[in-house]
Coordinates of C-alpha atoms and ligand atoms in Angstrom, one line a residue:
X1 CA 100.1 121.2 80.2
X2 CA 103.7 120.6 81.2
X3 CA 105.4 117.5 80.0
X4 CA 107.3 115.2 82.6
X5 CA 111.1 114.5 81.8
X6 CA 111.6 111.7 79.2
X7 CA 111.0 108.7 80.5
X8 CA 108.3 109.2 83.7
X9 CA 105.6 108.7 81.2
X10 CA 106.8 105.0 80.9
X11 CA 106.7 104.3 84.5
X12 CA 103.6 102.1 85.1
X13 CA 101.1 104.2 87.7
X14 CA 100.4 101.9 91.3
X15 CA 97.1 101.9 92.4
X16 CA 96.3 103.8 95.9
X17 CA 97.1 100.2 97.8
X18 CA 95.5 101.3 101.0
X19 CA 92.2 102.6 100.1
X20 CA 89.0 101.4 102.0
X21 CA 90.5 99.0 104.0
X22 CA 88.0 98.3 107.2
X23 CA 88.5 94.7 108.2
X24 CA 91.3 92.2 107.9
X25 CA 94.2 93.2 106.2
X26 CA 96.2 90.3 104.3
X27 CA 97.2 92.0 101.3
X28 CA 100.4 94.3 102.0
X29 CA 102.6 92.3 103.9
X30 CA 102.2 94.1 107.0
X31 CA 102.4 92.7 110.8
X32 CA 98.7 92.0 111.9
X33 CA 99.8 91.3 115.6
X34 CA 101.1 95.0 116.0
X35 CA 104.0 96.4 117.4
X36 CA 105.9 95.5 120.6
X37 CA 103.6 97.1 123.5
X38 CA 107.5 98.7 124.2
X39 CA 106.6 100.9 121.3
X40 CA 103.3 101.8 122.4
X41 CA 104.1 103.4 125.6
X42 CA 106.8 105.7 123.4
X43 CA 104.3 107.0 121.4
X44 CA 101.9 107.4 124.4
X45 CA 104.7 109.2 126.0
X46 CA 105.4 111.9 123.0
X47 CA 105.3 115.7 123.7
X48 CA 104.5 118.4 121.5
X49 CA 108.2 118.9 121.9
X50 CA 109.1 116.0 120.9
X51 CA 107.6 117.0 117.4
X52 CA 108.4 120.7 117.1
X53 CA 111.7 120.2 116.2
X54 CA 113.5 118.5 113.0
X55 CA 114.6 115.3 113.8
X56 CA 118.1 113.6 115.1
X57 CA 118.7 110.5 113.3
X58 CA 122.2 110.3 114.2
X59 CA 121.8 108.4 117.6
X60 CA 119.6 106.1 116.4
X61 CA 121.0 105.6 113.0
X62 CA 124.3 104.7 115.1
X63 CA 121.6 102.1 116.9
X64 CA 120.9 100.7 113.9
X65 CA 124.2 99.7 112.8
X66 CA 125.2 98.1 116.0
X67 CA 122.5 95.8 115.4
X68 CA 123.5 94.6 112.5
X69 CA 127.3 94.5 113.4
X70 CA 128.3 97.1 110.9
X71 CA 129.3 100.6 111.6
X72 CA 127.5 104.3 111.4
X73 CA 128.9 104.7 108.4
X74 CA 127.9 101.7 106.7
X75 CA 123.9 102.4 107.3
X76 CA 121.5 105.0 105.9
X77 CA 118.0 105.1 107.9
X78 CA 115.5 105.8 105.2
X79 CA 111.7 106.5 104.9
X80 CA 111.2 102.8 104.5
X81 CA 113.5 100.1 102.1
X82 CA 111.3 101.7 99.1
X83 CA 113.2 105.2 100.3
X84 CA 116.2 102.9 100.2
X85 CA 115.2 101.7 96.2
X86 CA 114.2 104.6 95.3
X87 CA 118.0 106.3 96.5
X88 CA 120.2 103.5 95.3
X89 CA 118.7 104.1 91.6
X90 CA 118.9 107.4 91.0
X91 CA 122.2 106.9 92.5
X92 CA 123.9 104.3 90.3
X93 CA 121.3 104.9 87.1
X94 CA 121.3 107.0 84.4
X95 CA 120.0 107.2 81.1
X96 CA 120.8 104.2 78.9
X97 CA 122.1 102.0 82.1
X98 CA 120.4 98.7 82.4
X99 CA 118.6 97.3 85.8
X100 CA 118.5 94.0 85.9
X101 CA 116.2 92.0 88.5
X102 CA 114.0 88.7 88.2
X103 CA 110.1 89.0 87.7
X104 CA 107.9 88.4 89.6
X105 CA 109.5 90.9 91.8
X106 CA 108.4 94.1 93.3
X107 CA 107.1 96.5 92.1
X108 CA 109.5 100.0 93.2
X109 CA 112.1 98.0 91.3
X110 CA 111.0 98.8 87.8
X111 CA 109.5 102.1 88.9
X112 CA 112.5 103.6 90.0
X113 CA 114.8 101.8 87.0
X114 CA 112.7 104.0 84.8
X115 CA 112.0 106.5 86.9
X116 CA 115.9 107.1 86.7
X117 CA 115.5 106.8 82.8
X118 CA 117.1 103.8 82.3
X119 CA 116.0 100.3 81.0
X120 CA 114.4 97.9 83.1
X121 CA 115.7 94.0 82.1
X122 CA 113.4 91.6 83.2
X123 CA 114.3 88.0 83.8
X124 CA 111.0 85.5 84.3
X125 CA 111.1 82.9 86.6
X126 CA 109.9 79.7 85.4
X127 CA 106.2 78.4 86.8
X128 CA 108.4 76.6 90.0
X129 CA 109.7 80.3 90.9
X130 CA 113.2 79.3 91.6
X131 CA 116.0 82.1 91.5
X132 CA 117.0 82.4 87.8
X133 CA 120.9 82.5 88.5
X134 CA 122.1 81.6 85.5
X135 CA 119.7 83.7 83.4
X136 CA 120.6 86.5 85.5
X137 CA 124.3 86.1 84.7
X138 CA 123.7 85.8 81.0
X139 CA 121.9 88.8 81.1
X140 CA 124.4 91.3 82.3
X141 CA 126.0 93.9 79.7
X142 CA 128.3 96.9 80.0
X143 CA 125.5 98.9 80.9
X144 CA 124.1 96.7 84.0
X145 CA 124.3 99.3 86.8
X146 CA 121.9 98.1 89.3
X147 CA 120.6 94.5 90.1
X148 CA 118.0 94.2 92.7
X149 CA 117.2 91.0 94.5
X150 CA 114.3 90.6 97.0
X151 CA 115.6 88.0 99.1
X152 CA 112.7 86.5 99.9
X153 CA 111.2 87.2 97.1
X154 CA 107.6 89.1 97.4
X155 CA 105.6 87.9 95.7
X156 CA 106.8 84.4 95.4
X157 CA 108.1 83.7 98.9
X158 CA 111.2 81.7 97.4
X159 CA 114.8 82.5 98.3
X160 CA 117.6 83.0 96.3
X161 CA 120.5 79.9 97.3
X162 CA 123.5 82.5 98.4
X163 CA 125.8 80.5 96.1
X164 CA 123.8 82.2 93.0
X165 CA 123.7 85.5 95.0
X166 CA 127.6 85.0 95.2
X167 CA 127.9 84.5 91.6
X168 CA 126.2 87.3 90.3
X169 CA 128.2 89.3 92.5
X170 CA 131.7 87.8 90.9
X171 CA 129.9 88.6 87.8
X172 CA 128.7 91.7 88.1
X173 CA 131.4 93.7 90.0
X174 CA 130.4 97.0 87.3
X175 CA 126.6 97.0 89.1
X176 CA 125.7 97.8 92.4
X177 CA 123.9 94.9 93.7
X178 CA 120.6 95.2 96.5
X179 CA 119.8 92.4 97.9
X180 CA 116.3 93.7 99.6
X181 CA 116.0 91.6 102.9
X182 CA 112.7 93.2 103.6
X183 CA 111.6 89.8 105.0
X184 CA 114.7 88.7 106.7
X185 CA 113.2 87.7 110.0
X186 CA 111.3 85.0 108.9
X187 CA 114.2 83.5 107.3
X188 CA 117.7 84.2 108.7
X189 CA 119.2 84.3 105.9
X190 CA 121.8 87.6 104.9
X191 CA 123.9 88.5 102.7
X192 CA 125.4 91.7 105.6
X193 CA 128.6 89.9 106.2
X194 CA 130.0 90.0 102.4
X195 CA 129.8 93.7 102.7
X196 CA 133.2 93.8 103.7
X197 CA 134.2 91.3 100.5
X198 CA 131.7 92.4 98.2
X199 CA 132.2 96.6 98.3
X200 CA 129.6 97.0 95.2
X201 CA 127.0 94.9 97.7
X202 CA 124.0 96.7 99.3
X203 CA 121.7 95.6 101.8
X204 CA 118.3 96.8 102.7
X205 CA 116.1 95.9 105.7
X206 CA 112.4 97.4 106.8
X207 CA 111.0 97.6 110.1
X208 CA 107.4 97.4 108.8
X209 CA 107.4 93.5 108.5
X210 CA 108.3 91.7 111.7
X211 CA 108.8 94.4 113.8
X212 CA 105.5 95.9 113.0
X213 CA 106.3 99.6 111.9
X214 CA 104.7 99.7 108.5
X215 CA 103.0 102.8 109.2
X216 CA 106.0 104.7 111.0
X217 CA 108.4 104.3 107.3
X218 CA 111.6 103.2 108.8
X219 CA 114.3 100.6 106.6
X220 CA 117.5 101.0 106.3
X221 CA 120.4 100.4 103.7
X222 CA 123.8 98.9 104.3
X223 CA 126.7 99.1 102.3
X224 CA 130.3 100.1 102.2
X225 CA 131.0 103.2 103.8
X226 CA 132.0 105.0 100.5
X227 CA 129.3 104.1 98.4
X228 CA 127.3 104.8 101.1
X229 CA 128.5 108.5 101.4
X230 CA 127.4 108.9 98.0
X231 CA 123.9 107.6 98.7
X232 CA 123.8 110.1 101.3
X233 CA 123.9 113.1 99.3
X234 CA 120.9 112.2 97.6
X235 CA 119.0 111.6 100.9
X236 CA 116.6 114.0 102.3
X237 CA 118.0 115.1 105.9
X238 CA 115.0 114.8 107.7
X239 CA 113.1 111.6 105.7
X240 CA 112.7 109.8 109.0
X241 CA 110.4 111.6 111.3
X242 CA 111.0 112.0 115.1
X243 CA 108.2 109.8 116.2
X244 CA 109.6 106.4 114.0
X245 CA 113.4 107.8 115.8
X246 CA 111.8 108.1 119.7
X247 CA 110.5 104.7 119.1
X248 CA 112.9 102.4 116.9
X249 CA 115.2 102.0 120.3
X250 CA 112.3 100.4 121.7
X251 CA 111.5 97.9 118.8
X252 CA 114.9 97.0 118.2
X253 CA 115.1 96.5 122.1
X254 CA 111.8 93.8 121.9
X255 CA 113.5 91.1 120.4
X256 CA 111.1 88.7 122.3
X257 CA 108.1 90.6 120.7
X258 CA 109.9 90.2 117.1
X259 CA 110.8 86.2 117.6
X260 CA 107.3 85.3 118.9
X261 CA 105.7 86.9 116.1
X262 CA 107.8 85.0 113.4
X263 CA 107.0 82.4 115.1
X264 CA 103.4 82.5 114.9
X265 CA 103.5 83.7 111.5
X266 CA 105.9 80.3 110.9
X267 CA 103.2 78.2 112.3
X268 CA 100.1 79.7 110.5
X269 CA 101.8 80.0 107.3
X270 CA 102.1 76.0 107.6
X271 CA 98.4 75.7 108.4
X272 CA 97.7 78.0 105.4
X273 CA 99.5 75.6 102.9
X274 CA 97.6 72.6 104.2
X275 CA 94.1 74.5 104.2
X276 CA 94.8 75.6 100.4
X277 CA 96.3 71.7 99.7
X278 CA 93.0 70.2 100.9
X279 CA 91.1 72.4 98.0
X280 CA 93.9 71.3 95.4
X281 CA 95.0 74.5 95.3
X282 CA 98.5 74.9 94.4
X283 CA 100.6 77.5 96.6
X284 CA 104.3 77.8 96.7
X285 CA 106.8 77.3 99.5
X286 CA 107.7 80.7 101.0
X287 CA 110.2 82.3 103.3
X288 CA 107.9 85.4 103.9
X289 CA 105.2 86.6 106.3
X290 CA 102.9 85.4 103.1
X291 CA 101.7 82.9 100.4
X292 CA 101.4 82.3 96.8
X293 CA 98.2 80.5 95.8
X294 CA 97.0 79.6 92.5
X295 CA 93.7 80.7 91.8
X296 CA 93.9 80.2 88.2
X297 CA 91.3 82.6 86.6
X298 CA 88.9 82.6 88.8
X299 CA 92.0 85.6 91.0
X300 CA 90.7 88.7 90.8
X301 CA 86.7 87.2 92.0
X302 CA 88.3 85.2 94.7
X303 CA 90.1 88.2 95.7
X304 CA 86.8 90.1 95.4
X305 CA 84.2 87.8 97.3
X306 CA 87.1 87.6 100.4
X307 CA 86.8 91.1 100.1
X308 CA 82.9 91.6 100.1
X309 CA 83.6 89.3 103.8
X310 CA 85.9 92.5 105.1
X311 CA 89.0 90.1 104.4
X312 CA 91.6 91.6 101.8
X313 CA 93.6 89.5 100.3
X314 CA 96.3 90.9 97.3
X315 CA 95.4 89.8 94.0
X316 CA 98.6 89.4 91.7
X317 CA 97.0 87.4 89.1
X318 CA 96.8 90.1 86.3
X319 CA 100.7 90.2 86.6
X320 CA 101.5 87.9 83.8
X321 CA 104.3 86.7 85.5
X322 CA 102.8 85.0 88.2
X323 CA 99.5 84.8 86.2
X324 CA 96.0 83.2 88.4
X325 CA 98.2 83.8 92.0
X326 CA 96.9 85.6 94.7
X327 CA 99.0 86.5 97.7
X328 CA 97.9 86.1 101.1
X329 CA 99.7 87.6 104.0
X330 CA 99.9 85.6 107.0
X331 CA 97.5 86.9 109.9
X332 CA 97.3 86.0 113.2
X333 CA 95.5 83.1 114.4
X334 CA 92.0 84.8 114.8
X335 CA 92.3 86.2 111.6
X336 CA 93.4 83.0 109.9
X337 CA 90.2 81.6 111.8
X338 CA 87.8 84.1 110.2
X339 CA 90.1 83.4 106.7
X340 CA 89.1 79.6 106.8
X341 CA 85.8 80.2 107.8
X342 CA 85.5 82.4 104.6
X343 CA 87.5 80.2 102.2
X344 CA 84.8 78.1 101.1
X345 CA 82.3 80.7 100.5
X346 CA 84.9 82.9 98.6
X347 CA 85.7 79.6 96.6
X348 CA 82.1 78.8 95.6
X349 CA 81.1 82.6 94.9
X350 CA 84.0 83.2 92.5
X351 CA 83.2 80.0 90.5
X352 CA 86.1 78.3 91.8
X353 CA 86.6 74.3 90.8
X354 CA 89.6 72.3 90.8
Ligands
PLP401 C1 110.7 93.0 98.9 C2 110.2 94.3 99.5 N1 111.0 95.3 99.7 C3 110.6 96.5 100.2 C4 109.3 96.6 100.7 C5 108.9 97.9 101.2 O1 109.3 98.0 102.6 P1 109.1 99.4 103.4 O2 107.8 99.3 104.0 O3 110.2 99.4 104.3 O4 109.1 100.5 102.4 C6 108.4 95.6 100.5 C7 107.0 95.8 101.0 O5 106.1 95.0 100.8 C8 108.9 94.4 99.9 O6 108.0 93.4 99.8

C-alpha cells in the first residue's frame, strides 16, 4: 500500500456530511428558502451547449468584483470559500509554518493547515465564545504564516469586534490573514475596505449561505492584486462550472430575494432563542443563519430523536471545544413550525432535564 506524504495521516477524516438526508435540513448552514426564482429560470433555460464547453469565468469573475467595490484583479471565484481555504494554505504554508485560528472554528481550517504540513495552533475560546484577541496576539511566532478568522464565527455565531481584527493585523504583518465572511449577509459587517491598507489581508465570501447556492460551489476570495496572482497559479482553471457562471449574474442581481431572506432568518433566529430560553436551555447570541444550544450531554440523543422526526439538526457536542452544543441552522418559518412542534418530544426522548 502506498504511504501518503508526511503529514496527511494527521489530518482528522470528516464524515460524508450529507448522507441520508430526506426531511428538514438544519444542520449545514445552508438556505432552506432556496434560491432567487431569477436563478431558477437560468437553469431552466440551460442548453446542452451551454455545458459542452469549458467554462468563462472571466465575465463574471469581473461581476463579482464590482459588487464588492474591488477590481478583477483583486477577486478569485472559487469552487466555494472552502476552495478559497483550501488555496490560501497551500499558498502561504509549508512545512514547519504555524496556522493560527481560534477554536471552535471550522473545520477546513485545521484540515488544510495540515494538509499543507504545517502546524495547526489552536487558541480556545472561553465558555462565553468571545473573540480571543489578545490570546491570538500572544500566540503569533516567526513561523505564523496564515491566521484564519470566521467572521461570524460557525459554530458559535459570535463576531470578532474589528478593533481586535485590526490588531492582529498590526501584529501579524509576516501572516496572511483570512477573515472568512461566509455569513456576511446576516451581519454587515467586513473587513473588504482595509484591503487597500492591509495588503497581507484576505477576504472570502460564499454564495451558498444567503444567496442560496450551496449546491452550485461558488465563493470567492479578495485580496491585494499581487498576492492574489499568486493564489492564482494554484487555482484550477476551470473549478467553477458553467452552470454556477450562467446563473451567479442572476443571484447577485436579486438583491430583494437576498435581503428578504436575512430578514426572515433574523426574525426566526430571535423566535429560536426564546423557544430554547423557555426550556432553560442556554444558546448563544449569533450573527449567523444559525444557533448554538447547550444540550449538555444529553447532544448527540437530542440530535438523534430530531432526527428519527426527519429534522436534522448538527450535533457539535463531541468537539470538546464547544462540548454539550448543538447547532441549529435557521429554517424557514414552516420549518421552524415543525421544529417546535418536535422540540419537546426530542427533549423528553433524549433524557433531557434542566
Ligand atoms: C465559516 C465558513 N466558511 C466557509 C464555509 C464553506 O462555504 P462554501 O459553501 O462556500 O464552501 C462555511 C460553510 O459552512 C463556513 O461556515
Amino acid at each position: 500500500m502506498l504511504r501518503a506524504r508526511e503529514g496527511v495521516e494527521r489530518v482528522p477524516l470528516i464524515p460524508q456530511l450529507t448522507a441520508g438526508r430526506a426531511g428538514i435540513c438544519l444542520d449545514l448552514n445552508e438556505n432552506t428558502a432556496g434560491c432567487s426564482p431569477r436563478v431558477l429560470a437560468k437553469l431552466r433555460s440551460l442548453t446542452a451547449a451551454d455545458v459542452a464547453l469549458y467554462p468563462e469565468r472571466g465575465a463574471v469573475e469581473a461581476a463579482v468584483a464590482s459588487h464588492l467595490g474591488v477590481s478583477p484583479e483583486n477577486v478569485l471565484l472559487t469552487n466555494g470559500v472552502d476552495e478559497a481555504i483550501l488555496l490560501l494554505f497551500s499558498c502561504f504554508l509549508g512545512p514547519g509554518d504555524e496556522a493560527l485560528y481560534p477554536i471552535p472554528t471550522f473545520p477546513m481550517y485545521p484540515i488544510c493547515a495540515l494538509a499543507a504540513g504545517a502546524r495547526a495552533v489552536e487558541v480556545g475560546m472561553d465558555r462565553d465564545f468571545r473573540f480571543p484577541g489578545a490570546q491570538l496576539c500572544a500566540a503569533l511566532t516567526p513561523r505564523t504564516r496564515m491566521i484564519a478568522i470566521a467572521n461570524p464565527n460557525n459554530p458559535t455565531g459570535s463576531l470578532a469586534p474589528r478593533k481586535d481584527l485590526l490588531a492582529l493585523l498590526e501584529a501579524a504583518p509576516q501572516a496572511a490573514v483570512l477573515v472568512d465572511e461566509a455569513y456576511f449577509e446576516f451581519c454587515g459587517q467586513t473587513m473588504l475596505a482595509d484591503l487597500r491598507q492591509f495588503p497581507h489581508l484576505f477576504v472570502a465570501r460564499t454564495f451558498s449561505k444567503a444567496y442560496g447556492l450551496a449546491g452550485l460551489r461558488v465563493g470567492c476570495l479578495a485580496g491585494a492584486a499581487e498576492h492574489m496572482a499568486m493564489v492564482r497559479r494554484l487555482a484550477p482553471p476551470f473549478s467553477i462550472n458553467s452552470v454556477a457562471l450562467a446563473c451567479l449574474p442572476e443571484a447577485l442581481a436579486d438583491q430583494e430575494h437576498v435581503a428578504a431572506g436575512v430578514i426572515s432568518v433574523k426574525r426566526e433566529r430571535a423566535r429560536l432563542e426564546a423557544g430554547f430560553s423557555k426550556y432553560g436551555i442556554r444558546t448563544w447570541p449569533s450573527q449567523g443563519n444559525f444557533l448554538l444550544a447547550d444540550l449538555g450531554k444529553w447532544h448527540a440523543e437530542f440530535t438523534a430523536e430530531f432526527a428519527k422526526d426527519g429534522i436534522y439538526v448538527r450535533d457539535r457536542g463531541g468537539d470538546p471545544a464547544c462540548s454539550g452544543c448543538v447547532r441549529i441552522t435557521i429554517g424557514t418559518s414552516p420549518e421552524m413550525d415543525r421544529f417546535y412542534a418536535a422540540l419537546p418530544g426530542a427533549l423528553q426522548r433524549s433524557g433531557w432535564h434542566a
